[in-house]
Coordinates of C-alpha atoms in Angstrom, one line a residue:
Chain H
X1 CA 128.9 85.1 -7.0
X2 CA 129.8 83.0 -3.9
X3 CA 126.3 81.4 -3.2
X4 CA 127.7 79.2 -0.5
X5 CA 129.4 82.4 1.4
X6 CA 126.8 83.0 4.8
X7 CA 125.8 86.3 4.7
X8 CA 126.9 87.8 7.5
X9 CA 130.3 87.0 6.2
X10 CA 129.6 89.8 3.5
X11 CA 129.0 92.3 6.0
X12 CA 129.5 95.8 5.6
X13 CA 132.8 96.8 6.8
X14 CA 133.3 100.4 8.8
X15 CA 136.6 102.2 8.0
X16 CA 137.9 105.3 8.9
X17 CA 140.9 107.0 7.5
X18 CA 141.6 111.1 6.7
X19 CA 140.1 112.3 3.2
X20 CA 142.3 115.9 2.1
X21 CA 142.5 117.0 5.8
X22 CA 139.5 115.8 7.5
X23 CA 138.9 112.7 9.4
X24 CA 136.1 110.4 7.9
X25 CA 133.9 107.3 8.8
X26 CA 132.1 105.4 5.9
X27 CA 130.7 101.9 5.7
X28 CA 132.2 99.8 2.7
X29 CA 131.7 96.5 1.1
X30 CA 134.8 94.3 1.4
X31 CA 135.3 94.0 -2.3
X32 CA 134.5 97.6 -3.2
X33 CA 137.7 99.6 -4.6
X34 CA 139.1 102.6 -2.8
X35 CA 138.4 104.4 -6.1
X36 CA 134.8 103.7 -5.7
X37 CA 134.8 104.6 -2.3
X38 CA 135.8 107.6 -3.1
X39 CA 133.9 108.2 -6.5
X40 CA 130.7 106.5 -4.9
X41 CA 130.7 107.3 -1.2
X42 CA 132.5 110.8 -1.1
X43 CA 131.4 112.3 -4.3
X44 CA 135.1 113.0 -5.3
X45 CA 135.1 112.6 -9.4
X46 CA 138.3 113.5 -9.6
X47 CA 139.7 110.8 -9.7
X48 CA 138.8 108.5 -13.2
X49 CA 138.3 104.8 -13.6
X50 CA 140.6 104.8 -16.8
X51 CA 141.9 101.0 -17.8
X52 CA 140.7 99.6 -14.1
X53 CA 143.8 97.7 -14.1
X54 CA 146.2 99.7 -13.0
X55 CA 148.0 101.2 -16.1
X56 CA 146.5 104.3 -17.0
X57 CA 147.4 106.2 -13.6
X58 CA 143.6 108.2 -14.3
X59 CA 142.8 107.2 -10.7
X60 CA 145.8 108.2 -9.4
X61 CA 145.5 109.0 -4.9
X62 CA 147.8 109.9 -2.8
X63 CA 147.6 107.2 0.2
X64 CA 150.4 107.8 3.3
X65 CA 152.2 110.2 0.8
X66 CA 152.5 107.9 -2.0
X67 CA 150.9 108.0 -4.9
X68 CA 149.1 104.5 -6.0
X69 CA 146.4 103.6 -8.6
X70 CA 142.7 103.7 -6.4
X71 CA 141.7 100.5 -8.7
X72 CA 144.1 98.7 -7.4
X73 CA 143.4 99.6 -3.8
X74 CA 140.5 97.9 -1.6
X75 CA 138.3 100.5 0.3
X76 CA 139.5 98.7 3.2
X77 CA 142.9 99.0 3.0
X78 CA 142.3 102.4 3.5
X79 CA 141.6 102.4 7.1
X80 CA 143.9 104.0 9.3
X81 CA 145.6 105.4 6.3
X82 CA 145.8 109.4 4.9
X83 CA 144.4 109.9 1.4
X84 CA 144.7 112.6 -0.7
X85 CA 142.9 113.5 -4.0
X86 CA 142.7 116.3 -6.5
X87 CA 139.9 117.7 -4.5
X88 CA 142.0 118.5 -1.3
X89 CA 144.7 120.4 -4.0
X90 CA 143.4 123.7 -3.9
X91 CA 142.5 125.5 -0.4
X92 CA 139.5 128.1 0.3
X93 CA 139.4 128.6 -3.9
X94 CA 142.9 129.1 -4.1
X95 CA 144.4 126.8 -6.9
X96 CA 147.6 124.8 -5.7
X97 CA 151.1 125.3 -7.4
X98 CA 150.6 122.8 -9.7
X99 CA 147.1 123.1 -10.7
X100 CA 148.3 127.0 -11.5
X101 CA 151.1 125.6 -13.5
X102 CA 149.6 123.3 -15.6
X103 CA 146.8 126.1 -16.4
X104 CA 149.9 128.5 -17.3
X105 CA 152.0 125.8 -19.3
X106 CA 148.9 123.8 -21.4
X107 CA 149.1 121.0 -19.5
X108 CA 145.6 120.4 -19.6
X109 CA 144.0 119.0 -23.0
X110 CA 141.0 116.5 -22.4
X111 CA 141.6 116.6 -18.6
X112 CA 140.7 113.1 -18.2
X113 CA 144.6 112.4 -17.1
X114 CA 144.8 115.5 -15.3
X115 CA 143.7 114.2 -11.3
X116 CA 146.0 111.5 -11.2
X117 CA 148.9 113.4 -13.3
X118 CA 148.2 116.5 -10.7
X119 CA 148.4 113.3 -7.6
X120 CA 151.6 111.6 -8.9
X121 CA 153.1 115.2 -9.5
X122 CA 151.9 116.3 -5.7
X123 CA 153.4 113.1 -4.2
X124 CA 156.3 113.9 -5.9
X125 CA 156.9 117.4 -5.1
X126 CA 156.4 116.1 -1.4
X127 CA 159.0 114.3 -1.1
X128 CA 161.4 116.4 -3.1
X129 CA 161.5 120.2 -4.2
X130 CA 163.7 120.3 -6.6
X131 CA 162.9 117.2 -8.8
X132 CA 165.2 116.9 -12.0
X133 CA 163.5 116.9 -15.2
X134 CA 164.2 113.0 -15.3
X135 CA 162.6 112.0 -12.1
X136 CA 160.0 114.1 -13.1
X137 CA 159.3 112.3 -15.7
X138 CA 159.8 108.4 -14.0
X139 CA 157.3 110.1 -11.6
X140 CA 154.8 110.6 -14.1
X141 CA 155.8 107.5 -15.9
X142 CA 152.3 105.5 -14.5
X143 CA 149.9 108.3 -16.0
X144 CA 149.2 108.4 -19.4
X145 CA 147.7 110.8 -21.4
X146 CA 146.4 110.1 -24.9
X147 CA 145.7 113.5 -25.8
X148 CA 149.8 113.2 -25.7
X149 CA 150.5 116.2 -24.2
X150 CA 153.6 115.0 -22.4
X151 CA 155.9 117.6 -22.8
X152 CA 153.3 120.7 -21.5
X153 CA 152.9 118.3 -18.6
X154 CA 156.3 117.8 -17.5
X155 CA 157.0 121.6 -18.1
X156 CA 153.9 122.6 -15.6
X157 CA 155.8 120.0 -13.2
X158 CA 159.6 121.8 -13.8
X159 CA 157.7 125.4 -13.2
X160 CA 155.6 124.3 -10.2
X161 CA 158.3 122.7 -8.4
X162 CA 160.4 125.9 -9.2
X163 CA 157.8 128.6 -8.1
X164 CA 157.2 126.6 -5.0
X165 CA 160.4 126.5 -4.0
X166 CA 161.0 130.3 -4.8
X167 CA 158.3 131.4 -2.6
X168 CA 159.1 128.8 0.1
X169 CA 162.7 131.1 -0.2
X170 CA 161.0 134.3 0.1
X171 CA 158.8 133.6 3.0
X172 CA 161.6 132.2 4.9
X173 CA 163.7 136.0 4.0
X174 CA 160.2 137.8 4.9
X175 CA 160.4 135.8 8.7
Chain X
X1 CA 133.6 93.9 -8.8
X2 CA 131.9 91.1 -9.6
X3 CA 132.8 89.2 -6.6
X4 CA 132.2 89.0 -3.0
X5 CA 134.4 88.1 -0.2
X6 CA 135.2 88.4 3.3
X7 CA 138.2 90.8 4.0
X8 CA 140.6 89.8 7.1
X9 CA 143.1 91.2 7.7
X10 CA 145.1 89.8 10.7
X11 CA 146.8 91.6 13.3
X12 CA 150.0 89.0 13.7
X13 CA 151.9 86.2 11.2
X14 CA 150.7 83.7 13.7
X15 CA 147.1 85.0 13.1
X16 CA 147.6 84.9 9.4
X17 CA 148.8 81.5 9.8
X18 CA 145.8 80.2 11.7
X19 CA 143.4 81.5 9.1
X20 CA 145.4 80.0 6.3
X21 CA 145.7 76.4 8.4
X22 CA 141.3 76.2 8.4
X23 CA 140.9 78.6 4.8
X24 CA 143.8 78.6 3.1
X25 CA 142.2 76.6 0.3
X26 CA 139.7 79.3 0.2
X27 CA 141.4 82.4 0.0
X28 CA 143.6 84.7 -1.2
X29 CA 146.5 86.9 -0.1
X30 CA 146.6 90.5 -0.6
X31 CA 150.0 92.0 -0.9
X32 CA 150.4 94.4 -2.7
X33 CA 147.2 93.7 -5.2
X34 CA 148.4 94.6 -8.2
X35 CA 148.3 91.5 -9.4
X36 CA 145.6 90.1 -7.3
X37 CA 142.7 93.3 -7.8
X38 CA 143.2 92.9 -11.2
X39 CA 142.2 89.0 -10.9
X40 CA 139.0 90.0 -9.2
X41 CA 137.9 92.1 -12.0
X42 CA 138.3 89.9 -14.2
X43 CA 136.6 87.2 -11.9
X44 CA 139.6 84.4 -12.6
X45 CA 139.8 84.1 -8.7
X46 CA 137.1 84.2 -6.4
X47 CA 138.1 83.4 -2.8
X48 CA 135.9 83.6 -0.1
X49 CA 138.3 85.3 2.6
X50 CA 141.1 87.9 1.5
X51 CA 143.5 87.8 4.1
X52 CA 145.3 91.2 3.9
X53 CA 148.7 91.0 5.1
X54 CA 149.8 94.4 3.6
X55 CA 150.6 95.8 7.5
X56 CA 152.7 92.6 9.1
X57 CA 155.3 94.4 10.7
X58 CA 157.1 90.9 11.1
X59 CA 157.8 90.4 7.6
X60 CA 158.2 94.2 6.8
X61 CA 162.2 94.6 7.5
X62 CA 165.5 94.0 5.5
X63 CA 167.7 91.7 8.3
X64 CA 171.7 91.3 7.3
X65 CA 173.1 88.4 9.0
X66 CA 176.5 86.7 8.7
X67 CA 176.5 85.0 4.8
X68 CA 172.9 86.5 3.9
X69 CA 170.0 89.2 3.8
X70 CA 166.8 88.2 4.6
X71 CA 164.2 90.6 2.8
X72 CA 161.0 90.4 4.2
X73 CA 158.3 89.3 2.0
X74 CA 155.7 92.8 1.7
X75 CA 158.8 95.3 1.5
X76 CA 157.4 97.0 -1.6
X77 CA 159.9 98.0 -4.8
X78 CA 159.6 101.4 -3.3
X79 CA 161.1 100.8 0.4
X80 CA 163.3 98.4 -1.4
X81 CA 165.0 100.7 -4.0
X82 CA 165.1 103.1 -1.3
X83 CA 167.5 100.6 1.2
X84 CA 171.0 101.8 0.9
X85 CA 171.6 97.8 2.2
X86 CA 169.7 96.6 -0.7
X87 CA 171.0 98.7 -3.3
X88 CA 174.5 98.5 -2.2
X89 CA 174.4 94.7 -2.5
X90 CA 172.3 93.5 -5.2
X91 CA 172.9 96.0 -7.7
X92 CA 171.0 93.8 -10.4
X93 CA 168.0 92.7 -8.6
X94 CA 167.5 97.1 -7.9
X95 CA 168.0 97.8 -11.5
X96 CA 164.9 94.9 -12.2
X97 CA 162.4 96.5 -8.9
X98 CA 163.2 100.0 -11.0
X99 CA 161.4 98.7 -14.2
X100 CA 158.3 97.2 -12.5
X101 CA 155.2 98.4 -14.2
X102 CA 154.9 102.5 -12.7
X103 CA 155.2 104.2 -9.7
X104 CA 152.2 103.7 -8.1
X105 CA 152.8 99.8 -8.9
X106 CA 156.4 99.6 -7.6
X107 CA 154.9 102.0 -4.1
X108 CA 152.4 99.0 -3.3
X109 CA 153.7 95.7 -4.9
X110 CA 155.9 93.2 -3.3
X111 CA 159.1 91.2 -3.7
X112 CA 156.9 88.3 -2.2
X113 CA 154.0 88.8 -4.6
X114 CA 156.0 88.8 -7.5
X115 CA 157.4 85.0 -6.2
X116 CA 153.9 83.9 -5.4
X117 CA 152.4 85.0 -8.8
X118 CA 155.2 83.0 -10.6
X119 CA 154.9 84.8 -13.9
X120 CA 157.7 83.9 -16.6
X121 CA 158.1 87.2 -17.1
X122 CA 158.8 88.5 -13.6
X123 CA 160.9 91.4 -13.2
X124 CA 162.5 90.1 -10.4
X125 CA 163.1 87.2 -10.3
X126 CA 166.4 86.4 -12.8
X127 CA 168.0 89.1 -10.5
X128 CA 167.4 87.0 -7.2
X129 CA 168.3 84.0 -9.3
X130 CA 171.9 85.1 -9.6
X131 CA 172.3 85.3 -6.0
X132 CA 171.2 81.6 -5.3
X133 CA 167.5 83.1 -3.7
X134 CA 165.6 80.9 -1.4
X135 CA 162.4 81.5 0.0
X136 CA 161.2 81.4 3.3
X137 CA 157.6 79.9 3.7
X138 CA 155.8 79.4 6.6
X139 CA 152.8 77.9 8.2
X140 CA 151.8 77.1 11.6
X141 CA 154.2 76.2 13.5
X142 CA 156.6 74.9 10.5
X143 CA 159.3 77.0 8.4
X144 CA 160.6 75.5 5.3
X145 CA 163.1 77.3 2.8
X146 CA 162.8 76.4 -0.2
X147 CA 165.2 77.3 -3.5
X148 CA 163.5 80.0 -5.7
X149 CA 164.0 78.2 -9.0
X150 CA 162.2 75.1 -7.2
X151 CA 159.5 76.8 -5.9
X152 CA 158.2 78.1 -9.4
X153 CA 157.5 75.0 -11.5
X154 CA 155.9 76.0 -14.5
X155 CA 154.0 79.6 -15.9
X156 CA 151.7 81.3 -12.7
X157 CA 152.2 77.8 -10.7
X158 CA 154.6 77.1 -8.0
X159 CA 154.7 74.4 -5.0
X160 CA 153.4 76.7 -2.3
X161 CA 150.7 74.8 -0.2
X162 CA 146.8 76.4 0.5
X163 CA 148.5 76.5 4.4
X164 CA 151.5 78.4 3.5
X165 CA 152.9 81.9 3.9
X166 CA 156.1 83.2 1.9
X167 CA 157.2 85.1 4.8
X168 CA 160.8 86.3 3.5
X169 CA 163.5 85.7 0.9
X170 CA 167.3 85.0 1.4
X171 CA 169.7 86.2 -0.7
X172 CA 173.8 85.3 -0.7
X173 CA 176.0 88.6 -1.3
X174 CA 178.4 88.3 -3.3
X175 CA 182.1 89.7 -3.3
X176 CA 182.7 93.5 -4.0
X177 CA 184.5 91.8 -7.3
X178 CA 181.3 90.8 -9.1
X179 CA 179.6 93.2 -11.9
X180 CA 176.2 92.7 -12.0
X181 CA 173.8 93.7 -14.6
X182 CA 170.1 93.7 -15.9
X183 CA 168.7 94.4 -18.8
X184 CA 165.0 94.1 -20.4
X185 CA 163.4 94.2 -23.6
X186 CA 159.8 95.2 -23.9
X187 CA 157.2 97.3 -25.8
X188 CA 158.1 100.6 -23.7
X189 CA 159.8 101.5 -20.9
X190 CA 157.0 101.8 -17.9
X191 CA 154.1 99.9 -17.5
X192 CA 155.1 96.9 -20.1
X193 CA 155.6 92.9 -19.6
X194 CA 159.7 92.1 -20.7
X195 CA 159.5 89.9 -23.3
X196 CA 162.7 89.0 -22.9
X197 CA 164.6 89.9 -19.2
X198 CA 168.4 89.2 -17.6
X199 CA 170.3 89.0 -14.8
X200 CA 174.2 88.5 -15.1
X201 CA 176.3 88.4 -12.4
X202 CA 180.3 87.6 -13.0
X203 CA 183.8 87.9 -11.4
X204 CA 187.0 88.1 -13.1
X205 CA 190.3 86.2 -11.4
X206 CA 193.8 87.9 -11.4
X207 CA 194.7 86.8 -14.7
X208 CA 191.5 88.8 -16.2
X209 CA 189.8 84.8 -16.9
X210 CA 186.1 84.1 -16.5
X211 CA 186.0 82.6 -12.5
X212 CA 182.4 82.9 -12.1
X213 CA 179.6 83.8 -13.9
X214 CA 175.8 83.6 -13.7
X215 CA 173.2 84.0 -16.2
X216 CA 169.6 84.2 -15.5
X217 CA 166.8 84.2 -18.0
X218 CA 162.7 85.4 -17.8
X219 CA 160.1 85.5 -20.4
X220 CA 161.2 82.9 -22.5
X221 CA 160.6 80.0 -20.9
X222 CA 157.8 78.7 -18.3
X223 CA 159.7 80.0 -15.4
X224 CA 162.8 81.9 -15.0
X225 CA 165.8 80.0 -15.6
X226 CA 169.7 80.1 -14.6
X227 CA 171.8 78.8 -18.0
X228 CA 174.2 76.7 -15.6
X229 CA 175.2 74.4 -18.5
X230 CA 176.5 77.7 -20.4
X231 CA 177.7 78.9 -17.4
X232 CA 179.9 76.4 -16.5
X233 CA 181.4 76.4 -19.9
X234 CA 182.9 79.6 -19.8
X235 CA 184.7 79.5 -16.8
X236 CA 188.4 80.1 -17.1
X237 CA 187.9 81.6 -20.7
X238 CA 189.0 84.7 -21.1
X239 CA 186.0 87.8 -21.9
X240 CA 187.2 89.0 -25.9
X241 CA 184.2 90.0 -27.3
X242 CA 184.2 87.2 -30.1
X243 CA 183.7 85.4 -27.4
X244 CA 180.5 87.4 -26.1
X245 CA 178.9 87.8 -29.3
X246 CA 179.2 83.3 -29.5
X247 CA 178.2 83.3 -26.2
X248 CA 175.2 85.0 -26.7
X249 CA 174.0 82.8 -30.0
X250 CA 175.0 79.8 -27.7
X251 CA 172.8 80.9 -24.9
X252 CA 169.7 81.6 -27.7
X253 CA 170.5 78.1 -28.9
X254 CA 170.5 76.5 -25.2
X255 CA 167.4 78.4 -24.7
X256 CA 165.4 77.1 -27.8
X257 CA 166.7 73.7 -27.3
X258 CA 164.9 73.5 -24.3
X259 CA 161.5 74.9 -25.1
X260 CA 161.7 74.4 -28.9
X261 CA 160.8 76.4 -31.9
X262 CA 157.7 78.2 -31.6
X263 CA 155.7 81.3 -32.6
X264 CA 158.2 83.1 -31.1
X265 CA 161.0 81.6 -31.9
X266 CA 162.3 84.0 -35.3
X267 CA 161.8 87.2 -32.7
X268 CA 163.1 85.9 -29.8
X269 CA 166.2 84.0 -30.5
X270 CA 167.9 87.0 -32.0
X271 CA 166.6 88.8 -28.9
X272 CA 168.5 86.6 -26.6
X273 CA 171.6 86.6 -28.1
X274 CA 171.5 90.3 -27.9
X275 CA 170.5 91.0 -24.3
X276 CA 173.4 88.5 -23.0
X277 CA 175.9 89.9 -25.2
X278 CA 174.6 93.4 -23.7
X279 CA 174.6 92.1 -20.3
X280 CA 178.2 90.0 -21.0
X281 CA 179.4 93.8 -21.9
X282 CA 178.5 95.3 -18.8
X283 CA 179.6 93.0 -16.5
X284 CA 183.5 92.2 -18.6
X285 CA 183.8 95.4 -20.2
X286 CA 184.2 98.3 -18.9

C-alpha cells in the first residue's frame, strides 16, 4: 500500500461503456480489473479468473470486437468502449450459434474454459464467416482447456461458423 | 490487486508529457498491460499515477516517408499484422508480432511496450534489429532517437529517463532482394517465452555471393543482440550448406564466448546453431 498517496487521489472513478447491448454507469476503483468489474459490479460470472495473468484465456471479453483477457484490462479502460461477455450470447432464452454447437459437438467438459472459448470464438466469427480450420484454431490459441477437449471445441467452432453462414444464405433467398 | 493508484489517462502527447515532466519518477505507463497488469499483481511495481496512453491518436499510425517507416509506438500486434505496409516490408519482424503470447495478448500489446519492457526474450525485437531500429522518445519539448540496441542495456533495463515517452520506432526498408526470416524455439507454440529467437535478413549479389547479411539474436543473452562480427565474415562467401551448418556452430560459439558457459549452456548452444542454420536456409535456399 501507498501510505503517502492523499486520498482523494484514490477516488472512485465513474465509467460508462455498453455491457451486451445496453449502456451502463458504474463507479470503479482505479486499480480494479475489468474482470472484476464485471464479476463484482455486474454480477456476470461468466467470465473466470483462471491464471490472472493472462494465459489461460478463462476471462476471455470481447472489448470493441476483439477479444482480450479481462485480467489484463483495467475497469477504466473500459470507458467509452463496447464489451461483450458470454451473458449477452444468447437473446430472449435463445442459445447463440455457438453455444448450440458446442452443446451438439461436446465441446463442453468442466465448462470452466467455456465463456472465454465461446468469446474468442464469437469475436472471431465476427470478423470472418467462414474461418478455416487453422485460424480457428490460432483463434482459440489463448484459451486453454485442461479437461483437453480441444478437438470437440474446434469442431463446435467449424459447425457454428457453417450453420451461421447457411442460415444467413437462406434468409437472404427468403427476402 | 494489492495496490492502489491514481489512473490518468491524458487526452494529448503533450499532456502525457507534462504529467511525466512533474511524476514521471512516480508512475507507470499503460500500454497495452500485458506486461504491466501482471506487475501489479504481483506487487513488483507500485506507482502512484498510471498514465494510460492506450487512446493517443498521435502515436497510433504507421507513417512511410522517403528512406523509413515510422510505426507509432501503441499500434498493437493486431493492427500491425493487419497493415498491408507493414507486412509487405518487414516480413520478419510480422512473422515475430504473429508468435506473441495469444490473441487477446497480440489485440492489446504494443510494439512500444515490448521496447520499454526490455526483456531478452522479446519477440520483437531481433526482427527490428535487422532493419537498423531506432526509437523515437520524447519528453517535453525535446525528441531524441535513439538506436534500439542502445536503448536496451541489460535484461528488463534500458536508458529511457522517468520524463520520457517512446513515442515511435523507425525502421529502414530494405531492397525487394533481401529474404528475411524468423524463427523461435520455445515450450509450445502460443502463450510461451522463446528460449531461443532469430531474425535473419540477407541479400545475395549477381554472382549468387553473400552481399549482406544480418543476424539477430534474443533469449540468450541480456539483451537482444545483432552477431556483426559473424556477420561481416561471411560476406562475399558463397551460401553451400557446409557453409550454413559452420556458420551456425560459429554463431553458438560467438554467442557463448560472450556470456560464457552456464546452466544453460549444454541446451542452448546446440539450439543456436540449429535456429541460424534454419534461418541461413530460408533466407539462401530456396
Amino acid at each position: 500500500m501507498n501510505q503517502e498517496i492523499p486520498q482523494d487521489e484514490l477516488a472512485d472513478l465513474e465509467i460508462s461503456f455498453t455491457l451486451n447491448g445496453s449502456q451502463v454507469r458504474v463507479s470503479i476503483k482505479p486499480w480494479e480489473t475489468a474482470l472484476d468489474t464485471i464479476r463484482n459490479k455486474f454480477g456476470l460470472t461468466g467470465a473466470k479468473e483462471g491464471c490472472g495473468i493472462g494465459e489461460c484465456g478463462a476471462c476471455t471479453i470481447v472489448m470493441d470486437g476483439k477479444a482480450v483477457n479481462g485480467c489484463l484490462v483495467l475497469a477504466a479502460q473500459l470507458d467509452g468502449r463496447t464489451v461483450e461477455t458470454v451473458e449477452g450470447l444468447s437473446s430472449n432464452g435463445t442459445l447463440d450459434y455457438l453455444q448450440k454447437a458446442f452443446l451438439d459437438k461436446g465441446g463442453v467438459q468442466c465448462g470452466f474454459c467455456t465463456p472465454g472459448m465461446l468469446m474468442s470464438a464469437k469475436a472471431l466469427l465476427d470478423e470472418c464467416d467462414q474461418p478455416s480450420k487453422d485460424r480457428i484454431t490460432n483463434a482459440l490459441s489463448g484459451n486453454l482447456c485442461r479437461c483437453a477437449g480441444y478437438v470437440q471445441i474446434i469442431d463446435a467452432v467449424e459447425d457454428a461458423a457453417l450453420i451461421k453462414s447457411k442460415d444467413a444464405e437462406n434468409q437472404a433467398v427468403n427476402r | 490487486m494489492r495496490i492502489n493508484f491514481k489512473y490518468l489517462r491524458p487526452h494529448s502527447l503533450n499532456e502525457c508529457l507534462a504529467v511525466l515532466a512533474t511524476h514521471g519518477d512516480e508512475s507507470a505507463i499503460l500500454a497495452g498491460g500485458t506486461d504491466l497488469m501482471i506487475s501489479f499483481r504481483s506487487g513488483s511495481r507500485t506507482p502512484r499515477f498510471v498514465l494510460d496512453i492506450s487512446r493517443l491518436s498521435e502515436i497510433r499510425s504507421v507513417e512511410q516517408h522517403a528512406e523509413v517507416i515510422k510505426i507509432g509506438a501503441i499500434l498493437t500486434y493486431s493492427e500491425l499484422i493487419a497493415h498491408p505496409l507493414i507486412v509487405k516490408t518487414f516480413p520478419a519482424l510480422s512473422a515475430a508480432m504473429s508468435c506473441v503470447g495469444s490473441l487477446q495478448i497480440r489485440n492489446v500489446g504494443t510494439l512500444g511496450g515490448n521496447i520499454a519492457n526490455s526483456s531478452p526474450a522479446a519477440d520483437s525485437i531481433p526482427p527490428m534489429m535487422i532493419h537498423d531500429a531506432q526509437v523515437m522518445i520524447q519528453k517535453v519539448n525535446s525528441v531524441r532517437i535513439e538506436k534500439l540496441e542502445r536503448l536496451i542495456v541489460a535484461p528488463y533495463s534500458n536508458t529511457l529517463e522517468p520524463d520520457e515517452l517512446i513515442t515511435g520506432i523507425i525502421l529502414k526498408p530494405v531492397e525487394t532482394a533481401y529474404k528475411q526470416s524468423y524463427r523461435r524455439i520455445a515450450r509450445r507454440k502460443s502463450l510461451s517465452i522463446a528460449r531461443v529467437n532469430m531474425a535473419v535478413s540477407a541479400k545475395l549479389d549477381a554472382e549468387g555471393l553473400i552481399e549482406d547479411v544480418r543476424i539477430s539474436v534474443g533469449s540468450v543473452a541480456p539483451t537482444p543482440l545483432r552477431i556483426k562480427k559473424v556477420e561481416d565474415s561471411l560476406i562475399g562467401l558463397k551460401p553451400e550448406s557446409k557453409f550454413i551448418k559452420e556458420t551456425g556452430e560459429l554463431v553458438a560459439r560467438h554467442i557463448v564466448d560472450l556470456v560464457g558457459v552456464r546452466h544453460s549452456t549444454e541446451y542452448k548452444r546446440p539450439a543456436i546453431a540449429g535456429l541460424v542454420i534454419k534461418c541461413l536456409e530460408d533466407v539462401f535456399i530456396d
